[in-house]
């Protein structure tokens, strides 16, 4: 519940019933705020946080009680200490993984965006090329990654290509859907005023496609990270530049399980951060006009 | 802000055109690619400055006729002529129409002002001049306080006003409206009817108004063209002689009731036939 409803309490004196008492007042809806956030926002933050704390506490308790050795399952406190102690090595790898993810996502936005415009402008292009985009999407990246790593000399570039292949399809398919779902009457209106194809694209189809594109972008952000990690697992070594996946593999070989978990935590946190940033971007771009970014009373 | 005069005073050209046909339909028919004959043998002259309605039941092809006049879909038979129209580079007559859809059909990502500026922007009018003319058009429909409002911040009636302002901003020779107020509540509809009549009286453009409401068409029009379905065709052309300006008093007058009776009878005969 977001709203608290102001009502007279039952403990009060009996209402006069003449239209002048408390009960006759219109029901006021007041949104209470603590530290600038509404009750709903606090619930959104606190409820998952509470579950997290409980699970972590239980985990730590079980590990200690059962005396599970740390090379089988480290407790959360040890993982946290390892994260601090190994921050020097791990943060360098995090940076590399984030770079690959970021560049792959950027490439996905550019290629996916341009291809979707091309596909919607030319039926033949879409008919002849879209099936291949689907093939690229449905073939597991783990299966193609070894080939790409063999063909492309530069490891960083091969990882980038793998991450890009995974990330670009949601942007492509969503943006195509968006460009094609512009209001039919608005399309007619543009036709009526003799708008060129270019004008219709710029003033109508691209703005109409924006919410769809942003939906695809949020999916692609997570996929780019997954693609980057998976490709590095397959590559087995990042050469001079080693990302988080390589740290996980390396720690596994050396039975440094707490470090493995620490790197894993960093991958998850990166994924969450990417999702939050892209959600914020989406909200900022759509808040003035789109249904998804609106708060309604009812 | 330089308000354009033609939305507030009669346009000299429009006055010159008064009484002479603006658009002429001869034997116009429309058969869709699936074989359905939507409209057949429509002969119709719309005269400059008049307020005419196309009245008929759903599916009688009145919207199809309106859209063909607007250039949205070519007739499959007959022809549509534009006497007195200028011609473009390819020798095609410049239609010079404003169109109001049944839905407001606004771009949700654009403000009221930007929506009304759209036709001018598409015609490459510099944005400064376009903004001034769009503001004047919004003022003429009583929305001068809502230039920067997004469509979602406006009521249904206000959105329709924006739509009308957008159709008028290019100062078209003929305004085509496709059941524009059908989705609005009755009180709002009556107000918009009066506002449309006031705009028409001031600016002197030609109106072709599609509706399925006998009462609305009688209240607004000088002339009602009654259509019947299967295939869509014109079955009657009724003149409504009542003088303008018309107001709420007209709705309760004997004249109005009689005119409604006549038009309803024509419509009923068309549906039975």
PDB file of C-alpha atoms in Angstrom, chain A:
ATOM      1  CA  UNK A   1       0.000   0.000   0.000  1.00  0.00           C
ATOM      2  CA  UNK A   2       1.374   3.349  -0.975  1.00  0.00           C
ATOM      3  CA  UNK A   3      -1.260   5.559   0.477  1.00  0.00           C
ATOM      4  CA  UNK A   4      -2.402   5.897   4.009  1.00  0.00           C
ATOM      5  CA  UNK A   5      -6.033   6.821   4.296  1.00  0.00           C
ATOM      6  CA  UNK A   6      -6.962   9.342   6.982  1.00  0.00           C
ATOM      7  CA  UNK A   7     -10.034   8.100   8.798  1.00  0.00           C
ATOM      8  CA  UNK A   8     -11.490   8.943  12.162  1.00  0.00           C
ATOM      9  CA  UNK A   9     -10.446   6.430  14.747  1.00  0.00           C
ATOM     10  CA  UNK A  10     -13.113   4.325  16.420  1.00  0.00           C
ATOM     11  CA  UNK A  11     -11.922   5.559  19.819  1.00  0.00           C
ATOM     12  CA  UNK A  12     -13.256   9.074  19.174  1.00  0.00           C
ATOM     13  CA  UNK A  13     -16.583  10.375  20.414  1.00  0.00           C
ATOM     14  CA  UNK A  14     -19.623   9.154  18.556  1.00  0.00           C
ATOM     15  CA  UNK A  15     -20.078  11.134  15.297  1.00  0.00           C
ATOM     16  CA  UNK A  16     -22.777  13.762  15.251  1.00  0.00           C
ATOM     17  CA  UNK A  17     -24.042  12.467  11.936  1.00  0.00           C
ATOM     18  CA  UNK A  18     -25.077  15.940  10.789  1.00  0.00           C
ATOM     19  CA  UNK A  19     -22.520  16.350   8.083  1.00  0.00           C
ATOM     20  CA  UNK A  20     -20.183  18.464  10.195  1.00  0.00           C
ATOM     21  CA  UNK A  21     -18.269  15.702  11.958  1.00  0.00           C
ATOM     22  CA  UNK A  22     -15.050  13.947  10.935  1.00  0.00           C
ATOM     23  CA  UNK A  23     -16.881  11.284   8.964  1.00  0.00           C
ATOM     24  CA  UNK A  24     -18.346  13.895   6.642  1.00  0.00           C
ATOM     25  CA  UNK A  25     -14.928  15.082   5.473  1.00  0.00           C
ATOM     26  CA  UNK A  26     -13.741  13.829   2.151  1.00  0.00           C
ATOM     27  CA  UNK A  27     -11.310  10.965   2.478  1.00  0.00           C
ATOM     28  CA  UNK A  28      -7.895  12.530   2.102  1.00  0.00           C
ATOM     29  CA  UNK A  29      -5.065  10.613   0.505  1.00  0.00           C
ATOM     30  CA  UNK A  30      -1.708  11.627   1.968  1.00  0.00           C
ATOM     31  CA  UNK A  31       1.517  10.121   0.780  1.00  0.00           C
ATOM     32  CA  UNK A  32       3.883   9.992   3.754  1.00  0.00           C
ATOM     33  CA  UNK A  33       7.586  10.397   3.159  1.00  0.00           C
ATOM     34  CA  UNK A  34      10.581   9.464   5.267  1.00  0.00           C
ATOM     35  CA  UNK A  35      13.936  10.918   4.293  1.00  0.00           C
ATOM     36  CA  UNK A  36      12.458  11.992   0.968  1.00  0.00           C
ATOM     37  CA  UNK A  37      11.313   8.505  -0.076  1.00  0.00           C
ATOM     38  CA  UNK A  38       7.743   7.234  -0.103  1.00  0.00           C
ATOM     39  CA  UNK A  39       6.637   4.235   1.922  1.00  0.00           C
ATOM     40  CA  UNK A  40       6.485   2.176  -1.247  1.00  0.00           C
ATOM     41  CA  UNK A  41      10.075   2.985  -2.169  1.00  0.00           C
ATOM     42  CA  UNK A  42      11.237   2.022   1.313  1.00  0.00           C
ATOM     43  CA  UNK A  43       9.354  -1.261   1.036  1.00  0.00           C
ATOM     44  CA  UNK A  44      10.976  -1.885  -2.314  1.00  0.00           C
ATOM     45  CA  UNK A  45      14.414  -1.376  -0.781  1.00  0.00           C
ATOM     46  CA  UNK A  46      13.941  -2.925   2.643  1.00  0.00           C
ATOM     47  CA  UNK A  47      11.995  -6.101   1.797  1.00  0.00           C
ATOM     48  CA  UNK A  48      14.644  -7.676  -0.491  1.00  0.00           C
ATOM     49  CA  UNK A  49      17.390  -6.355   1.793  1.00  0.00           C
ATOM     50  CA  UNK A  50      15.840  -8.121   4.774  1.00  0.00           C
ATOM     51  CA  UNK A  51      15.633 -11.411   2.854  1.00  0.00           C
ATOM     52  CA  UNK A  52      19.267 -10.979   1.809  1.00  0.00           C
ATOM     53  CA  UNK A  53      20.442 -10.376   5.365  1.00  0.00           C
ATOM     54  CA  UNK A  54      18.488 -13.382   6.665  1.00  0.00           C
ATOM     55  CA  UNK A  55      19.862 -15.732   3.981  1.00  0.00           C
ATOM     56  CA  UNK A  56      23.441 -14.517   4.462  1.00  0.00           C
ATOM     57  CA  UNK A  57      23.138 -14.880   8.235  1.00  0.00           C
ATOM     58  CA  UNK A  58      21.776 -18.410   7.853  1.00  0.00           C
ATOM     59  CA  UNK A  59      24.587 -19.238   5.427  1.00  0.00           C
ATOM     60  CA  UNK A  60      27.272 -17.994   7.837  1.00  0.00           C
ATOM     61  CA  UNK A  61      25.603 -19.860  10.722  1.00  0.00           C
ATOM     62  CA  UNK A  62      25.414 -23.184   8.853  1.00  0.00           C
ATOM     63  CA  UNK A  63      28.996 -22.931   7.593  1.00  0.00           C
ATOM     64  CA  UNK A  64      30.246 -22.335  11.157  1.00  0.00           C
ATOM     65  CA  UNK A  65      28.017 -24.874  12.874  1.00  0.00           C
ATOM     66  CA  UNK A  66      28.713 -27.698  10.413  1.00  0.00           C
ATOM     67  CA  UNK A  67      32.398 -26.775  10.221  1.00  0.00           C
ATOM     68  CA  UNK A  68      32.388 -26.769   6.399  1.00  0.00           C
ATOM     69  CA  UNK A  69      35.961 -26.134   5.186  1.00  0.00           C
ATOM     70  CA  UNK A  70      36.385 -22.842   3.285  1.00  0.00           C
ATOM     71  CA  UNK A  71      37.668 -24.637   0.158  1.00  0.00           C
ATOM     72  CA  UNK A  72      34.236 -26.270  -0.140  1.00  0.00           C
ATOM     73  CA  UNK A  73      31.946 -23.423   0.870  1.00  0.00           C
ATOM     74  CA  UNK A  74      33.253 -20.193   2.404  1.00  0.00           C
ATOM     75  CA  UNK A  75      30.955 -18.113   4.590  1.00  0.00           C
ATOM     76  CA  UNK A  76      29.839 -14.652   3.472  1.00  0.00           C
ATOM     77  CA  UNK A  77      32.156 -12.906   5.948  1.00  0.00           C
ATOM     78  CA  UNK A  78      35.218 -14.671   4.541  1.00  0.00           C
ATOM     79  CA  UNK A  79      34.104 -13.870   0.980  1.00  0.00           C
ATOM     80  CA  UNK A  80      33.757 -10.227   1.960  1.00  0.00           C
ATOM     81  CA  UNK A  81      37.229 -10.207   3.575  1.00  0.00           C
ATOM     82  CA  UNK A  82      38.701 -11.810   0.437  1.00  0.00           C
ATOM     83  CA  UNK A  83      36.998  -9.201  -1.703  1.00  0.00           C
ATOM     84  CA  UNK A  84      38.752  -6.482   0.309  1.00  0.00           C
ATOM     85  CA  UNK A  85      42.120  -8.261   0.452  1.00  0.00           C
ATOM     86  CA  UNK A  86      42.215  -9.136  -3.287  1.00  0.00           C
ATOM     87  CA  UNK A  87      40.653  -5.846  -4.427  1.00  0.00           C
ATOM     88  CA  UNK A  88      43.869  -4.873  -6.215  1.00  0.00           C
ATOM     89  CA  UNK A  89      43.804  -7.827  -8.661  1.00  0.00           C
ATOM     90  CA  UNK A  90      40.033  -8.194  -8.829  1.00  0.00           C
ATOM     91  CA  UNK A  91      39.254  -4.531  -9.530  1.00  0.00           C
ATOM     92  CA  UNK A  92      41.636  -4.571 -12.509  1.00  0.00           C
ATOM     93  CA  UNK A  93      39.794  -7.603 -13.909  1.00  0.00           C
ATOM     94  CA  UNK A  94      36.435  -6.006 -13.155  1.00  0.00           C
ATOM     95  CA  UNK A  95      37.465  -2.981 -15.163  1.00  0.00           C
ATOM     96  CA  UNK A  96      38.410  -5.148 -18.144  1.00  0.00           C
ATOM     97  CA  UNK A  97      35.143  -7.109 -18.025  1.00  0.00           C
ATOM     98  CA  UNK A  98      33.173  -3.861 -17.769  1.00  0.00           C
ATOM     99  CA  UNK A  99      35.087  -2.402 -20.703  1.00  0.00           C
ATOM    100  CA  UNK A 100      34.298  -5.401 -22.901  1.00  0.00           C
ATOM    101  CA  UNK A 101      30.660  -5.305 -21.787  1.00  0.00           C
ATOM    102  CA  UNK A 102      30.365  -1.572 -22.387  1.00  0.00           C
ATOM    103  CA  UNK A 103      31.961  -1.677 -25.831  1.00  0.00           C
ATOM    104  CA  UNK A 104      29.890  -4.706 -26.855  1.00  0.00           C
ATOM    105  CA  UNK A 105      26.723  -2.931 -25.734  1.00  0.00           C
ATOM    106  CA  UNK A 106      27.698   0.223 -27.621  1.00  0.00           C
ATOM    107  CA  UNK A 107      28.369  -1.833 -30.754  1.00  0.00           C
ATOM    108  CA  UNK A 108      25.037  -3.620 -30.239  1.00  0.00           C
ATOM    109  CA  UNK A 109      23.214  -0.284 -29.998  1.00  0.00           C
ATOM    110  CA  UNK A 110      24.872   1.094 -33.128  1.00  0.00           C
ATOM    111  CA  UNK A 111      24.622  -2.039 -35.292  1.00  0.00           C
ATOM    112  CA  UNK A 112      21.230  -3.121 -33.924  1.00  0.00           C
ATOM    113  CA  UNK A 113      19.806   0.387 -34.287  1.00  0.00           C
ATOM    114  CA  UNK A 114      21.128   0.928 -37.827  1.00  0.00           C
ATOM    115  CA  UNK A 115      20.092  -2.552 -38.995  1.00  0.00           C
ATOM    116  CA  UNK A 116      16.576  -2.102 -37.633  1.00  0.00           C
ATOM    117  CA  UNK A 117      16.225   1.190 -39.530  1.00  0.00           C
ATOM    118  CA  UNK A 118      17.547  -0.479 -42.698  1.00  0.00           C
ATOM    119  CA  UNK A 119      15.272  -3.497 -42.280  1.00  0.00           C
ATOM    120  CA  UNK A 120      12.183  -1.332 -41.849  1.00  0.00           C
ATOM    121  CA  UNK A 121      13.035   0.792 -44.883  1.00  0.00           C
ATOM    122  CA  UNK A 122      13.583  -2.133 -47.221  1.00  0.00           C
ATOM    123  CA  UNK A 123      11.383  -5.195 -47.147  1.00  0.00           C
ATOM    124  CA  UNK A 124      13.918  -7.142 -49.234  1.00  0.00           C
ATOM    125  CA  UNK A 125      16.748  -6.446 -46.857  1.00  0.00           C
ATOM    126  CA  UNK A 126      14.676  -7.616 -43.923  1.00  0.00           C
ATOM    127  CA  UNK A 127      13.449 -10.726 -45.746  1.00  0.00           C
ATOM    128  CA  UNK A 128      16.933 -11.748 -46.786  1.00  0.00           C
ATOM    129  CA  UNK A 129      18.951 -10.848 -43.680  1.00  0.00           C
ATOM    130  CA  UNK A 130      16.650 -11.229 -40.678  1.00  0.00           C
ATOM    131  CA  UNK A 131      16.757 -15.063 -40.685  1.00  0.00           C
ATOM    132  CA  UNK A 132      20.541 -14.884 -40.292  1.00  0.00           C
ATOM    133  CA  UNK A 133      20.176 -12.557 -37.340  1.00  0.00           C
ATOM    134  CA  UNK A 134      17.935 -15.198 -35.781  1.00  0.00           C
ATOM    135  CA  UNK A 135      20.457 -17.961 -36.524  1.00  0.00           C
ATOM    136  CA  UNK A 136      23.149 -15.880 -34.854  1.00  0.00           C
ATOM    137  CA  UNK A 137      20.872 -15.425 -31.863  1.00  0.00           C
ATOM    138  CA  UNK A 138      19.764 -19.034 -31.369  1.00  0.00           C
ATOM    139  CA  UNK A 139      23.197 -20.639 -31.802  1.00  0.00           C
ATOM    140  CA  UNK A 140      24.712 -20.951 -28.301  1.00  0.00           C
ATOM    141  CA  UNK A 141      27.587 -18.533 -27.874  1.00  0.00           C
ATOM    142  CA  UNK A 142      29.632 -21.245 -26.105  1.00  0.00           C
ATOM    143  CA  UNK A 143      29.598 -23.162 -29.384  1.00  0.00           C
ATOM    144  CA  UNK A 144      30.714 -20.281 -31.608  1.00  0.00           C
ATOM    145  CA  UNK A 145      33.184 -18.682 -29.200  1.00  0.00           C
ATOM    146  CA  UNK A 146      36.075 -21.149 -29.853  1.00  0.00           C
ATOM    147  CA  UNK A 147      35.876 -20.446 -33.598  1.00  0.00           C
ATOM    148  CA  UNK A 148      35.872 -16.705 -33.097  1.00  0.00           C
ATOM    149  CA  UNK A 149      38.798 -16.959 -30.702  1.00  0.00           C
ATOM    150  CA  UNK A 150      40.740 -18.991 -33.293  1.00  0.00           C
ATOM    151  CA  UNK A 151      39.904 -16.642 -36.171  1.00  0.00           C
ATOM    152  CA  UNK A 152      40.519 -13.367 -34.398  1.00  0.00           C
ATOM    153  CA  UNK A 153      44.090 -12.900 -33.219  1.00  0.00           C
ATOM    154  CA  UNK A 154      43.388 -10.187 -30.705  1.00  0.00           C
ATOM    155  CA  UNK A 155      41.810 -11.819 -27.626  1.00  0.00           C
ATOM    156  CA  UNK A 156      40.117  -8.640 -26.470  1.00  0.00           C
ATOM    157  CA  UNK A 157      38.538  -8.178 -29.884  1.00  0.00           C
ATOM    158  CA  UNK A 158      37.338 -11.793 -30.021  1.00  0.00           C
ATOM    159  CA  UNK A 159      35.722 -11.428 -26.577  1.00  0.00           C
ATOM    160  CA  UNK A 160      34.113  -8.213 -27.761  1.00  0.00           C
ATOM    161  CA  UNK A 161      32.663  -9.929 -30.835  1.00  0.00           C
ATOM    162  CA  UNK A 162      31.221 -12.765 -28.714  1.00  0.00           C
ATOM    163  CA  UNK A 163      29.596 -10.346 -26.276  1.00  0.00           C
ATOM    164  CA  UNK A 164      28.242  -8.306 -29.185  1.00  0.00           C
ATOM    165  CA  UNK A 165      26.646 -11.359 -30.867  1.00  0.00           C
ATOM    166  CA  UNK A 166      24.724 -12.133 -27.682  1.00  0.00           C
ATOM    167  CA  UNK A 167      23.728  -8.521 -27.031  1.00  0.00           C
ATOM    168  CA  UNK A 168      22.588  -7.135 -30.366  1.00  0.00           C
ATOM    169  CA  UNK A 169      19.514  -9.239 -31.122  1.00  0.00           C
ATOM    170  CA  UNK A 170      17.101  -7.887 -28.466  1.00  0.00           C
ATOM    171  CA  UNK A 171      17.879  -4.351 -29.616  1.00  0.00           C
ATOM    172  CA  UNK A 172      17.371  -5.308 -33.264  1.00  0.00           C
ATOM    173  CA  UNK A 173      14.089  -7.159 -32.821  1.00  0.00           C
ATOM    174  CA  UNK A 174      12.625  -4.675 -30.335  1.00  0.00           C
ATOM    175  CA  UNK A 175      13.507  -1.628 -32.398  1.00  0.00           C
ATOM    176  CA  UNK A 176      12.050  -3.196 -35.549  1.00  0.00           C
ATOM    177  CA  UNK A 177       8.842  -3.860 -33.629  1.00  0.00           C
ATOM    178  CA  UNK A 178       8.833  -0.265 -32.348  1.00  0.00           C
ATOM    179  CA  UNK A 179       9.462   1.321 -35.745  1.00  0.00           C
ATOM    180  CA  UNK A 180       6.614  -0.728 -37.215  1.00  0.00           C
ATOM    181  CA  UNK A 181       4.141   0.073 -34.458  1.00  0.00           C
ATOM    182  CA  UNK A 182       3.777   3.809 -35.031  1.00  0.00           C
ATOM    183  CA  UNK A 183       0.102   4.877 -34.821  1.00  0.00           C
ATOM    184  CA  UNK A 184      -1.535   4.109 -38.176  1.00  0.00           C
ATOM    185  CA  UNK A 185      -3.505   7.379 -38.188  1.00  0.00           C
ATOM    186  CA  UNK A 186      -0.339   9.365 -37.504  1.00  0.00           C
ATOM    187  CA  UNK A 187       1.299   7.629 -40.458  1.00  0.00           C
ATOM    188  CA  UNK A 188      -1.704   8.739 -42.544  1.00  0.00           C
ATOM    189  CA  UNK A 189      -1.351  12.278 -41.227  1.00  0.00           C
ATOM    190  CA  UNK A 190       2.287  12.387 -42.315  1.00  0.00           C
ATOM    191  CA  UNK A 191       1.227  11.053 -45.729  1.00  0.00           C
ATOM    192  CA  UNK A 192      -1.444  13.760 -45.937  1.00  0.00           C
ATOM    193  CA  UNK A 193       1.128  16.511 -45.508  1.00  0.00           C
ATOM    194  CA  UNK A 194       3.409  14.913 -48.088  1.00  0.00           C
ATOM    195  CA  UNK A 195       6.100  13.961 -45.560  1.00  0.00           C
ATOM    196  CA  UNK A 196       9.171  12.304 -47.026  1.00  0.00           C
ATOM    197  CA  UNK A 197      10.299   8.870 -45.873  1.00  0.00           C
ATOM    198  CA  UNK A 198      13.096  10.556 -43.942  1.00  0.00           C
ATOM    199  CA  UNK A 199      10.747  12.986 -42.186  1.00  0.00           C
ATOM    200  CA  UNK A 200       8.404  10.150 -41.235  1.00  0.00           C
ATOM    201  CA  UNK A 201      11.360   8.233 -39.821  1.00  0.00           C
ATOM    202  CA  UNK A 202      12.790  11.134 -37.814  1.00  0.00           C
ATOM    203  CA  UNK A 203       9.605  12.770 -36.552  1.00  0.00           C
ATOM    204  CA  UNK A 204       7.387   9.706 -36.162  1.00  0.00           C
ATOM    205  CA  UNK A 205       8.882   6.233 -36.382  1.00  0.00           C
ATOM    206  CA  UNK A 206      12.013   6.713 -34.283  1.00  0.00           C
ATOM    207  CA  UNK A 207      10.285   8.491 -31.380  1.00  0.00           C
ATOM    208  CA  UNK A 208       7.553   5.828 -31.459  1.00  0.00           C
ATOM    209  CA  UNK A 209      10.249   3.128 -31.345  1.00  0.00           C
ATOM    210  CA  UNK A 210      12.112   4.661 -28.386  1.00  0.00           C
ATOM    211  CA  UNK A 211      10.273   2.772 -25.592  1.00  0.00           C
ATOM    212  CA  UNK A 212      10.761  -0.517 -27.446  1.00  0.00           C
ATOM    213  CA  UNK A 213      14.428   0.224 -28.066  1.00  0.00           C
ATOM    214  CA  UNK A 214      14.975   1.013 -24.383  1.00  0.00           C
ATOM    215  CA  UNK A 215      13.245  -2.243 -23.409  1.00  0.00           C
ATOM    216  CA  UNK A 216      15.652  -4.106 -25.680  1.00  0.00           C
ATOM    217  CA  UNK A 217      18.598  -2.145 -24.294  1.00  0.00           C
ATOM    218  CA  UNK A 218      17.874  -3.292 -20.740  1.00  0.00           C
ATOM    219  CA  UNK A 219      17.894  -6.923 -21.849  1.00  0.00           C
ATOM    220  CA  UNK A 220      21.008  -6.412 -23.966  1.00  0.00           C
ATOM    221  CA  UNK A 221      22.931  -4.821 -21.074  1.00  0.00           C
ATOM    222  CA  UNK A 222      22.699  -7.999 -19.027  1.00  0.00           C
ATOM    223  CA  UNK A 223      23.359 -10.191 -22.076  1.00  0.00           C
ATOM    224  CA  UNK A 224      26.500  -8.252 -22.997  1.00  0.00           C
ATOM    225  CA  UNK A 225      27.928  -9.012 -19.555  1.00  0.00           C
ATOM    226  CA  UNK A 226      26.966 -12.688 -19.834  1.00  0.00           C
ATOM    227  CA  UNK A 227      28.471 -12.846 -23.325  1.00  0.00           C
ATOM    228  CA  UNK A 228      31.721 -11.266 -22.139  1.00  0.00           C
ATOM    229  CA  UNK A 229      32.024 -13.701 -19.201  1.00  0.00           C
ATOM    230  CA  UNK A 230      31.104 -16.798 -21.224  1.00  0.00           C
ATOM    231  CA  UNK A 231      33.553 -15.925 -23.998  1.00  0.00           C
ATOM    232  CA  UNK A 232      36.352 -15.463 -21.530  1.00  0.00           C
ATOM    233  CA  UNK A 233      35.574 -18.809 -19.938  1.00  0.00           C
ATOM    234  CA  UNK A 234      35.941 -20.407 -23.363  1.00  0.00           C
ATOM    235  CA  UNK A 235      39.103 -18.457 -24.137  1.00  0.00           C
ATOM    236  CA  UNK A 236      40.489 -19.721 -20.848  1.00  0.00           C
ATOM    237  CA  UNK A 237      42.984 -16.907 -20.718  1.00  0.00           C
ATOM    238  CA  UNK A 238      42.734 -13.245 -21.349  1.00  0.00           C
ATOM    239  CA  UNK A 239      46.440 -12.957 -22.071  1.00  0.00           C
ATOM    240  CA  UNK A 240      47.742  -9.757 -20.555  1.00  0.00           C
ATOM    241  CA  UNK A 241      44.260  -8.417 -19.988  1.00  0.00           C
ATOM    242  CA  UNK A 242      42.331 -10.829 -17.800  1.00  0.00           C
ATOM    243  CA  UNK A 243      38.710 -10.245 -16.897  1.00  0.00           C
ATOM    244  CA  UNK A 244      36.659 -11.546 -14.012  1.00  0.00           C
ATOM    245  CA  UNK A 245      35.870 -14.865 -15.708  1.00  0.00           C
ATOM    246  CA  UNK A 246      39.565 -15.624 -15.914  1.00  0.00           C
ATOM    247  CA  UNK A 247      39.925 -14.807 -12.193  1.00  0.00           C
ATOM    248  CA  UNK A 248      37.123 -17.265 -11.427  1.00  0.00           C
ATOM    249  CA  UNK A 249      38.814 -20.004 -13.491  1.00  0.00           C
ATOM    250  CA  UNK A 250      42.221 -19.249 -12.002  1.00  0.00           C
ATOM    251  CA  UNK A 251      40.913 -19.264  -8.421  1.00  0.00           C
ATOM    252  CA  UNK A 252      39.159 -22.566  -9.168  1.00  0.00           C
ATOM    253  CA  UNK A 253      42.389 -24.220 -10.339  1.00  0.00           C
ATOM    254  CA  UNK A 254      44.175 -22.957  -7.244  1.00  0.00           C
ATOM    255  CA  UNK A 255      41.301 -24.035  -4.963  1.00  0.00           C
ATOM    256  CA  UNK A 256      40.999 -20.435  -3.747  1.00  0.00           C
ATOM    257  CA  UNK A 257      37.264 -20.839  -3.380  1.00  0.00           C
ATOM    258  CA  UNK A 258      36.644 -17.649  -1.345  1.00  0.00           C
ATOM    259  CA  UNK A 259      38.293 -15.657  -4.138  1.00  0.00           C
ATOM    260  CA  UNK A 260      36.153 -17.472  -6.710  1.00  0.00           C
ATOM    261  CA  UNK A 261      33.066 -16.379  -4.804  1.00  0.00           C
ATOM    262  CA  UNK A 262      34.406 -12.834  -4.481  1.00  0.00           C
ATOM    263  CA  UNK A 263      34.802 -12.592  -8.266  1.00  0.00           C
ATOM    264  CA  UNK A 264      31.345 -14.089  -8.708  1.00  0.00           C
ATOM    265  CA  UNK A 265      29.863 -11.436  -6.401  1.00  0.00           C
ATOM    266  CA  UNK A 266      31.523  -8.758  -8.534  1.00  0.00           C
ATOM    267  CA  UNK A 267      30.003 -10.192 -11.733  1.00  0.00           C
ATOM    268  CA  UNK A 268      26.522 -10.205 -10.155  1.00  0.00           C
ATOM    269  CA  UNK A 269      26.930  -6.695  -8.788  1.00  0.00           C
ATOM    270  CA  UNK A 270      28.053  -5.466 -12.210  1.00  0.00           C
ATOM    271  CA  UNK A 271      24.959  -7.012 -13.790  1.00  0.00           C
ATOM    272  CA  UNK A 272      22.691  -5.340 -11.246  1.00  0.00           C
ATOM    273  CA  UNK A 273      24.461  -1.996 -11.691  1.00  0.00           C
ATOM    274  CA  UNK A 274      24.113  -2.181 -15.483  1.00  0.00           C
ATOM    275  CA  UNK A 275      20.409  -2.958 -15.156  1.00  0.00           C
ATOM    276  CA  UNK A 276      19.843  -0.087 -12.723  1.00  0.00           C
ATOM    277  CA  UNK A 277      21.735   2.441 -14.862  1.00  0.00           C
ATOM    278  CA  UNK A 278      19.845   1.435 -18.019  1.00  0.00           C
ATOM    279  CA  UNK A 279      16.518   1.548 -16.133  1.00  0.00           C
ATOM    280  CA  UNK A 280      17.354   5.054 -14.968  1.00  0.00           C
ATOM    281  CA  UNK A 281      18.252   6.143 -18.503  1.00  0.00           C
ATOM    282  CA  UNK A 282      14.982   4.666 -19.745  1.00  0.00           C
ATOM    283  CA  UNK A 283      12.985   6.409 -17.022  1.00  0.00           C
ATOM    284  CA  UNK A 284      14.614   9.784 -17.684  1.00  0.00           C
ATOM    285  CA  UNK A 285      13.939   9.564 -21.412  1.00  0.00           C
ATOM    286  CA  UNK A 286      10.310   8.461 -21.110  1.00  0.00           C
ATOM    287  CA  UNK A 287       9.013  10.081 -17.934  1.00  0.00           C
ATOM    288  CA  UNK A 288       7.391  13.030 -19.657  1.00  0.00           C
ATOM    289  CA  UNK A 289       5.169  11.079 -21.979  1.00  0.00           C
ATOM    290  CA  UNK A 290       5.206   7.291 -21.866  1.00  0.00           C
ATOM    291  CA  UNK A 291       2.683   5.159 -19.966  1.00  0.00           C
ATOM    292  CA  UNK A 292       5.399   2.932 -18.490  1.00  0.00           C
ATOM    293  CA  UNK A 293       7.050   5.864 -16.691  1.00  0.00           C
ATOM    294  CA  UNK A 294       3.864   7.357 -15.313  1.00  0.00           C
ATOM    295  CA  UNK A 295       2.415   7.178 -11.849  1.00  0.00           C
ATOM    296  CA  UNK A 296      -1.354   7.008 -11.843  1.00  0.00           C
ATOM    297  CA  UNK A 297      -3.734   7.623  -8.981  1.00  0.00           C
ATOM    298  CA  UNK A 298      -5.832   4.638 -10.000  1.00  0.00           C
TER     299      UNK A 298
END
